[in-house]
Short mmCIF file of C-alpha atoms in Angstrom, two decimals:
data_model
loop_
_atom_site.label_atom_id
_atom_site.label_comp_id
_atom_site.label_asym_id
_atom_site.label_seq_id
_atom_site.Cartn_x
_atom_site.Cartn_y
_atom_site.Cartn_z
CA MET A 1 -27.70 -51.56 -18.67
CA ILE A 2 -27.25 -53.26 -15.31
CA PRO A 3 -23.62 -52.09 -14.97
CA ALA A 4 -24.46 -48.79 -15.47
CA ILE A 5 -26.82 -48.78 -12.78
CA GLY A 6 -24.07 -50.65 -10.72
CA MET A 7 -21.84 -47.42 -11.04
CA VAL A 8 -24.73 -45.12 -10.34
CA VAL A 9 -25.19 -47.28 -7.18
CA GLY A 10 -21.61 -46.91 -6.47
CA ILE A 11 -21.69 -43.03 -6.67
CA LEU A 12 -24.48 -42.63 -4.37
CA VAL A 13 -22.99 -45.34 -1.76
CA GLY A 14 -19.74 -43.12 -1.84
CA LEU A 15 -21.93 -39.75 -1.48
CA LEU A 16 -23.74 -41.39 1.08
CA PHE A 17 -21.06 -42.71 3.42
CA HIS A 18 -18.08 -40.15 3.15
CA PRO A 19 -15.32 -42.69 2.74
CA THR A 20 -11.94 -41.94 3.35
CA VAL A 21 -9.09 -43.39 1.33
CA PRO A 22 -6.25 -45.44 3.33
CA VAL A 23 -2.87 -43.79 3.40
CA TRP A 24 -1.33 -46.79 1.46
CA MET A 25 -3.92 -46.56 -1.34
CA GLN A 26 -3.94 -42.82 -1.90
CA PRO A 27 -1.23 -42.47 -4.67
CA TYR A 28 -2.81 -45.56 -6.48
CA LEU A 29 -6.53 -44.70 -6.27
CA PRO A 30 -6.42 -41.66 -8.68
CA ILE A 31 -4.63 -43.90 -11.54
CA ALA A 32 -6.71 -46.77 -11.22
CA VAL A 33 -9.65 -44.67 -11.67
CA ILE A 34 -8.32 -43.36 -14.68
CA ALA A 35 -7.45 -47.06 -15.94
CA ALA A 36 -10.77 -48.50 -15.11
CA LEU A 37 -12.32 -45.64 -16.94
CA ASP A 38 -10.02 -46.72 -20.06
CA ALA A 39 -11.37 -49.83 -19.58
CA VAL A 40 -14.87 -48.98 -19.38
CA PHE A 41 -14.64 -46.85 -22.79
CA GLY A 42 -12.78 -49.73 -24.32
CA ALA A 43 -15.74 -51.71 -23.53
CA VAL A 44 -17.99 -49.85 -25.04
CA ARG A 45 -16.03 -49.36 -28.39
CA ALA A 46 -16.27 -53.27 -28.34
CA VAL A 47 -19.97 -53.18 -27.87
CA LEU A 48 -20.28 -50.97 -31.09
CA ASP A 49 -17.58 -53.03 -33.03
CA GLY A 50 -19.38 -56.05 -31.96
CA ILE A 51 -16.79 -57.78 -30.40
CA PHE A 52 -17.41 -57.37 -27.02
CA ASN A 53 -16.88 -60.22 -24.42
CA ASP A 54 -18.01 -60.13 -20.75
CA LYS A 55 -14.88 -62.21 -19.53
CA VAL A 56 -12.77 -59.83 -21.42
CA PHE A 57 -14.17 -56.88 -20.17
CA VAL A 58 -13.52 -58.10 -16.55
CA ILE A 59 -10.11 -59.23 -17.16
CA SER A 60 -9.17 -55.88 -18.98
CA PHE A 61 -10.71 -53.96 -16.58
CA LEU A 62 -8.69 -55.78 -13.43
CA SER A 63 -5.41 -55.82 -15.39
CA ASN A 64 -5.70 -52.26 -15.97
CA VAL A 65 -6.28 -51.43 -12.55
CA VAL A 66 -3.64 -53.65 -11.16
CA VAL A 67 -1.18 -52.73 -13.96
CA ALA A 68 -1.38 -49.21 -13.28
CA ALA A 69 -1.29 -49.28 -9.62
CA PHE A 70 1.86 -51.31 -10.21
CA ILE A 71 3.38 -48.80 -12.37
CA VAL A 72 2.97 -46.02 -10.13
CA PHE A 73 4.42 -48.24 -7.14
CA LEU A 74 7.21 -48.95 -8.91
CA GLY A 75 7.73 -45.05 -9.85
CA ASP A 76 7.49 -44.56 -6.23
CA GLN A 77 10.18 -46.95 -5.29
CA LEU A 78 12.73 -45.66 -7.91
CA GLY A 79 12.06 -42.06 -7.19
CA VAL A 80 10.18 -41.02 -10.26
CA GLY A 81 6.85 -41.89 -9.07
CA SER A 82 5.08 -38.42 -9.79
CA GLN A 83 6.81 -38.31 -13.46
CA LEU A 84 5.42 -41.96 -14.14
CA SER A 85 1.80 -41.19 -12.80
CA THR A 86 2.14 -38.37 -15.27
CA GLY A 87 3.25 -40.38 -18.00
CA VAL A 88 0.43 -43.18 -17.20
CA VAL A 89 -2.25 -40.52 -17.11
CA VAL A 90 -1.34 -39.20 -20.46
CA VAL A 91 -1.27 -42.59 -22.21
CA LEU A 92 -4.53 -43.66 -20.52
CA GLY A 93 -5.78 -40.11 -21.59
CA ILE A 94 -4.74 -40.60 -25.42
CA ARG A 95 -6.62 -44.12 -25.30
CA ILE A 96 -9.63 -42.75 -23.69
CA PHE A 97 -9.60 -40.30 -26.39
CA SER A 98 -9.11 -42.48 -29.31
CA ASN A 99 -11.98 -44.84 -27.88
CA VAL A 100 -14.17 -41.93 -27.39
CA ALA A 101 -13.62 -40.83 -31.03
CA SER A 102 -14.12 -44.50 -32.11
CA ILE A 103 -17.78 -44.60 -30.08
CA ARG A 104 -18.71 -41.31 -31.72
CA ARG A 105 -17.74 -42.57 -35.13
CA HIS A 106 -19.98 -45.64 -34.64
CA LEU A 107 -22.83 -43.53 -33.18
CA PHE A 108 -22.68 -40.40 -35.01
CA HIS A 109 -20.92 -41.12 -38.20
CA ALA A 110 -19.01 -37.89 -37.43
CA MET B 1 -27.44 -43.27 -41.24
CA SER B 2 -28.13 -47.17 -41.21
CA GLY B 3 -24.87 -47.46 -39.66
CA GLY B 4 -25.56 -45.41 -36.68
CA ALA B 5 -28.94 -47.16 -36.18
CA THR B 6 -26.85 -50.35 -35.76
CA GLY B 7 -24.85 -48.89 -33.27
CA TRP B 8 -27.53 -47.55 -31.30
CA ARG B 9 -29.38 -51.09 -31.59
CA ARG B 10 -26.14 -52.59 -30.73
CA LEU B 11 -25.96 -50.64 -27.50
CA VAL B 12 -29.63 -51.18 -26.55
CA ARG B 13 -28.97 -54.98 -27.03
CA MET B 14 -25.85 -55.15 -24.71
CA GLY B 15 -27.87 -53.08 -22.38
CA ALA B 16 -30.45 -55.43 -21.90
CA PRO B 17 -30.32 -57.38 -18.67
CA ARG B 18 -28.52 -60.70 -18.99
CA ALA B 19 -28.14 -62.82 -15.89
CA THR B 20 -24.82 -63.98 -16.84
CA LYS B 21 -21.74 -64.40 -14.23
CA ALA B 22 -19.54 -62.10 -16.20
CA ASN B 23 -22.46 -59.35 -16.34
CA ALA B 24 -22.59 -59.59 -12.44
CA LEU B 25 -19.25 -59.22 -12.23
CA ALA B 26 -18.85 -56.19 -14.65
CA THR B 27 -21.93 -54.77 -12.46
CA VAL B 28 -19.62 -55.43 -9.24
CA LEU B 29 -16.71 -53.59 -10.85
CA ALA B 30 -18.74 -50.85 -12.10
CA LEU B 31 -20.11 -49.99 -8.66
CA LEU B 32 -16.44 -50.16 -7.25
CA LEU B 33 -15.62 -47.87 -10.21
CA GLY B 34 -18.36 -45.45 -9.07
CA PHE B 35 -17.42 -45.39 -5.40
CA ALA B 36 -13.70 -45.02 -6.12
CA ILE B 37 -14.52 -42.22 -8.22
CA VAL B 38 -16.51 -40.43 -6.01
CA THR B 39 -14.03 -41.11 -3.01
CA GLN B 40 -11.29 -39.96 -5.00
CA VAL B 41 -12.93 -36.88 -5.98
CA ARG B 42 -14.00 -36.08 -2.22
CA GLN B 43 -10.18 -37.00 -1.26
CA THR B 44 -8.93 -34.57 -3.79
CA ARG B 45 -11.37 -31.58 -2.45
CA SER B 46 -10.32 -32.10 1.23
CA GLU B 47 -6.65 -33.08 1.03
CA GLY B 48 -4.01 -30.70 2.26
CA LEU B 49 -0.69 -31.29 2.30
CA ASP B 50 -0.57 -34.34 3.89
CA ALA B 51 -1.78 -36.24 0.65
CA LEU B 52 1.30 -34.93 -1.05
CA ARG B 53 4.47 -36.93 -2.00
CA GLN B 54 7.81 -36.35 -0.41
CA THR B 55 9.34 -34.89 -3.65
CA GLU B 56 6.33 -32.48 -4.20
CA LEU B 57 6.68 -31.47 -0.41
CA VAL B 58 10.27 -30.83 -0.74
CA GLY B 59 9.64 -28.60 -4.09
CA LEU B 60 6.82 -26.78 -2.16
CA LEU B 61 9.09 -26.16 0.80
CA ASP B 62 11.76 -24.91 -1.49
CA ASP B 63 9.31 -22.49 -3.48
CA VAL B 64 8.19 -21.19 -0.20
CA SER B 65 11.57 -20.56 1.59
CA GLN B 66 12.85 -18.58 -1.82
CA ARG B 67 9.51 -16.76 -1.92
CA SER B 68 10.23 -15.78 1.72
CA ASP B 69 13.93 -14.89 1.26
CA ARG B 70 12.85 -12.66 -1.67
CA LEU B 71 10.02 -10.88 0.58
CA ASP B 72 12.54 -10.61 3.34
CA LYS B 73 14.83 -8.74 0.49
CA ASP B 74 11.90 -6.58 -0.43
CA ALA B 75 10.77 -5.61 3.38
CA ALA B 76 14.61 -4.78 4.01
CA GLN B 77 14.75 -2.71 1.18
CA LEU B 78 11.30 -1.06 1.83
CA ARG B 79 12.54 -0.67 5.42
CA ARG B 80 15.71 1.49 4.26
CA THR B 81 13.56 3.47 2.11
CA ARG B 82 11.26 4.38 4.73
CA ASP B 83 13.94 5.11 7.28
CA GLU B 84 15.38 7.56 4.35
CA LEU B 85 12.16 9.36 4.06
CA VAL B 86 11.55 9.52 7.83
CA SER B 87 15.09 11.29 8.34
CA GLY B 88 14.60 13.25 5.27
CA GLY B 89 11.22 14.32 6.78
CA ALA B 90 12.94 15.33 9.91
CA SER B 91 15.65 17.45 8.45
CA ASP B 92 13.01 19.22 6.32
CA ARG B 93 11.04 19.98 9.36
CA GLU B 94 14.18 21.72 11.00
CA ALA B 95 14.29 23.66 7.99
CA ARG B 96 11.13 24.81 7.87
CA LYS B 97 11.26 25.82 11.70
CA ALA B 98 14.50 27.61 10.95
CA ALA B 99 12.85 29.47 8.15
CA ARG B 100 9.59 30.16 9.74
CA GLU B 101 11.76 31.97 12.93
CA ARG B 102 13.72 33.88 10.21
CA LEU B 103 10.59 34.79 8.55
CA SER B 104 9.14 36.05 11.87
CA SER B 105 12.13 38.08 12.93
CA LEU B 106 12.07 39.87 9.42
CA GLU B 107 8.60 40.45 9.58
CA VAL B 108 8.91 42.32 12.83
CA LEU B 109 11.83 44.32 11.64
CA ALA B 110 10.17 45.15 8.27
CA GLY B 111 7.21 46.26 10.26
CA THR B 112 4.63 44.28 8.34
CA VAL B 113 3.28 42.27 11.64
CA PRO B 114 2.23 43.69 15.00
CA ALA B 115 4.76 43.05 17.70
CA LYS B 116 4.32 42.82 21.60
CA GLY B 117 6.97 42.61 24.30
CA PRO B 118 8.68 44.44 27.10
CA GLY B 119 9.66 47.84 26.58
CA ILE B 120 8.81 51.57 27.34
CA THR B 121 6.39 54.24 26.60
CA ILE B 122 7.89 57.72 26.15
CA THR B 123 5.72 60.90 26.03
CA ILE B 124 6.94 64.32 25.14
CA GLY B 125 4.61 67.14 25.86
CA ASP B 126 5.65 70.06 23.82
CA PRO B 127 3.50 73.24 25.29
CA ARG B 128 6.22 75.61 23.04
CA HIS B 129 6.31 73.76 20.01
CA GLU B 130 10.07 73.66 20.41
CA ILE B 131 10.36 69.89 19.65
CA THR B 132 11.44 69.57 15.92
CA ASP B 133 12.12 66.26 13.70
CA SER B 134 15.80 66.28 14.68
CA VAL B 135 14.93 65.83 18.39
CA LEU B 136 12.72 62.89 17.59
CA LEU B 137 15.38 61.46 15.12
CA ASP B 138 17.96 61.51 17.93
CA ALA B 139 15.60 59.69 20.17
CA LEU B 140 15.01 57.18 17.83
CA GLN B 141 18.83 56.70 17.35
CA GLU B 142 19.12 56.32 20.98
CA LEU B 143 16.51 53.75 21.28
CA ARG B 144 18.24 51.82 18.40
CA ASP B 145 21.37 52.14 20.65
CA ALA B 146 19.82 50.72 23.28
CA GLY B 147 18.42 47.55 21.73
CA ALA B 148 14.94 48.70 20.56
CA GLU B 149 13.68 45.85 18.27
CA ALA B 150 10.43 47.50 17.25
CA VAL B 151 9.17 51.20 17.29
CA GLN B 152 6.21 53.00 16.64
CA ILE B 153 6.09 56.91 16.99
CA GLY B 154 2.35 58.55 16.90
CA PRO B 155 0.85 56.09 14.52
CA VAL B 156 3.90 55.48 12.39
CA ARG B 157 5.84 52.13 12.54
CA VAL B 158 9.36 52.69 12.33
CA VAL B 159 11.22 50.80 9.81
CA ALA B 160 14.19 50.92 7.89
CA SER B 161 13.42 53.25 5.14
CA THR B 162 11.62 55.69 7.89
CA TYR B 163 12.41 59.27 7.23
CA PHE B 164 11.73 62.49 9.55
CA GLY B 165 10.96 65.94 8.02
CA THR B 166 8.91 68.89 8.68
CA ALA B 167 5.95 70.30 6.68
CA GLN B 168 5.24 73.98 6.01
CA ASP B 169 3.16 74.70 8.84
CA GLY B 170 5.96 73.38 11.20
CA THR B 171 4.42 70.14 11.90
CA VAL B 172 6.66 67.01 12.44
CA GLN B 173 6.31 64.47 9.87
CA VAL B 174 7.50 60.74 10.12
CA ASP B 175 7.46 59.00 6.75
CA GLY B 176 5.17 61.51 5.45
CA VAL B 177 2.44 61.44 8.11
CA GLY B 178 1.94 64.32 10.34
CA VAL B 179 2.50 63.73 14.04
CA ARG B 180 1.28 66.37 16.49
CA PRO B 181 2.44 66.53 20.49
CA PRO B 182 2.18 65.23 22.77
CA TYR B 183 4.68 62.78 20.80
CA ARG B 184 4.14 59.30 21.92
CA ILE B 185 6.93 56.67 21.29
CA LEU B 186 6.42 53.24 21.93
CA ALA B 187 9.55 50.76 21.76
CA ILE B 188 10.08 47.08 22.35
CA GLY B 189 13.22 46.09 23.86
CA ASP B 190 15.10 45.84 27.19
CA PRO B 191 13.13 48.31 29.23
CA HIS B 192 15.74 49.02 31.76
CA THR B 193 18.39 49.54 29.23
CA MET B 194 16.34 51.66 27.12
CA ALA B 195 14.87 54.03 29.97
CA ALA B 196 18.62 54.35 31.12
CA ALA B 197 19.60 55.33 27.83
CA MET B 198 16.79 58.35 27.79
CA ALA B 199 17.76 59.35 30.91
CA ILE B 200 21.76 59.76 30.72
CA PRO B 201 23.08 63.32 31.18
CA GLY B 202 23.00 64.70 27.56
CA GLY B 203 20.27 62.50 26.45
CA LEU B 204 16.52 62.58 25.33
CA ALA B 205 15.12 63.62 28.49
CA GLU B 206 17.58 66.53 29.05
CA ASN B 207 17.42 67.66 25.55
CA VAL B 208 13.49 67.79 25.81
CA ARG B 209 13.72 69.80 29.51
CA GLN B 210 15.82 72.13 27.85
CA LEU B 211 13.32 72.85 24.96
CA GLY B 212 10.65 73.30 27.56
CA GLY B 213 8.99 70.00 26.72
CA HIS B 214 7.97 67.40 29.47
CA PRO B 215 9.17 63.80 28.83
CA THR B 216 7.44 60.84 30.68
CA ILE B 217 9.12 57.87 30.45
CA THR B 218 7.40 54.48 31.52
CA GLN B 219 8.38 50.96 31.54
CA SER B 220 6.24 48.05 31.21
CA GLN B 221 6.18 44.30 30.75
CA THR B 222 3.94 44.25 28.04
CA ILE B 223 4.01 46.86 25.11
CA HIS B 224 1.61 46.46 22.11
CA ILE B 225 2.80 47.69 18.91
CA ASP B 226 0.19 47.35 16.20
CA ALA B 227 0.75 50.14 13.45
CA LEU B 228 1.75 48.31 10.19
CA HIS B 229 4.35 49.30 7.58
CA SER B 230 3.54 48.23 4.01
CA PRO B 231 6.46 47.86 2.15
CA PRO B 232 6.65 49.14 -1.30
CA ALA B 233 7.34 46.66 -4.21
CA HIS B 234 10.81 47.04 -5.35
CA ARG B 235 11.31 48.42 -8.87
CA TYR B 236 15.16 48.18 -9.11
CA ALA B 237 16.55 46.19 -6.73
CA GLN B 238 16.69 42.12 -7.29
CA PRO B 239 18.01 39.92 -4.88
CA VAL B 240 21.22 38.12 -6.14
CA PRO B 241 20.50 34.48 -5.37
CA THR B 242 22.74 32.68 -3.04
CA ALA B 243 23.85 29.27 -2.04
CA THR B 244 20.99 27.95 0.05
CA PRO B 245 21.75 28.19 3.74
CA THR B 246 22.75 24.50 4.73
CA GLN B 247 21.24 23.28 8.33
#
């Protein structure tokens, strides 16, 4: 509950302060957001599976973000940045979909 | 249903506030995530070309220059078409103008429109009733020789098919219309030439005087010929199509 409230607060803060993304961060932020969403959905699924662990969540969240940003960075260095970004988004999207499907089965049996 | 209930119960239990360090950390992370989402969404909405990668920019530039090439080609073709249409319109206008000039000269010749211009008026008094249709015919021939372009005798417009005759009571007839003295002839052409042609020895004036008539010839700068001839519809003669006259 508290993390959910934290997210709402974060959204409000973002709406209030009109932050601009620093240039060096611009290629990585969208991918990092997708990776973090993947971690969040994975956490909800773990809660429903009964195997949730706070520490695991924090570590998976951070590692997801870092790895996603690193992959994009690597892609940019190799000249395949946009393709690799697309690949990462596809993979994370598939994971989010499967996690959501699992959550749905737990909550609605459907 | 029991499984679904456990699911919800688990969620609620995990949602309950717990003052652990990891929970606080998770909250911070969630806060950061919300902040990042909003920031990124705003950025995406506001960003123009400056947020694009180099390869994307190159692709975009390529795209734009290709499209501009295509549009240039289109524009050149359209300009060519327009030039053709404009020049075609000009030659059409020329042709129309020439045709209109031809039409008006033919209308004057056929006597279907009124005409005006410099010319002479001939009045022939005939107290002894000696003037015959052949005298008027001679007068017409001499006028034509002198370059008369439009002629009216009495109320009758003289055209190519005009004929002269005499009725049983001796009245001169032009195109079947009785004309009584004094005969009045209007002719458009060079006034000086026509007047001279009427006055030469053996010409109209002398002829008329010998027959006891009184010819009066007046030159003027504006003669109005307003008698009209209505051409009959041709029943037999059909025009033979010829090649279109080139301009």
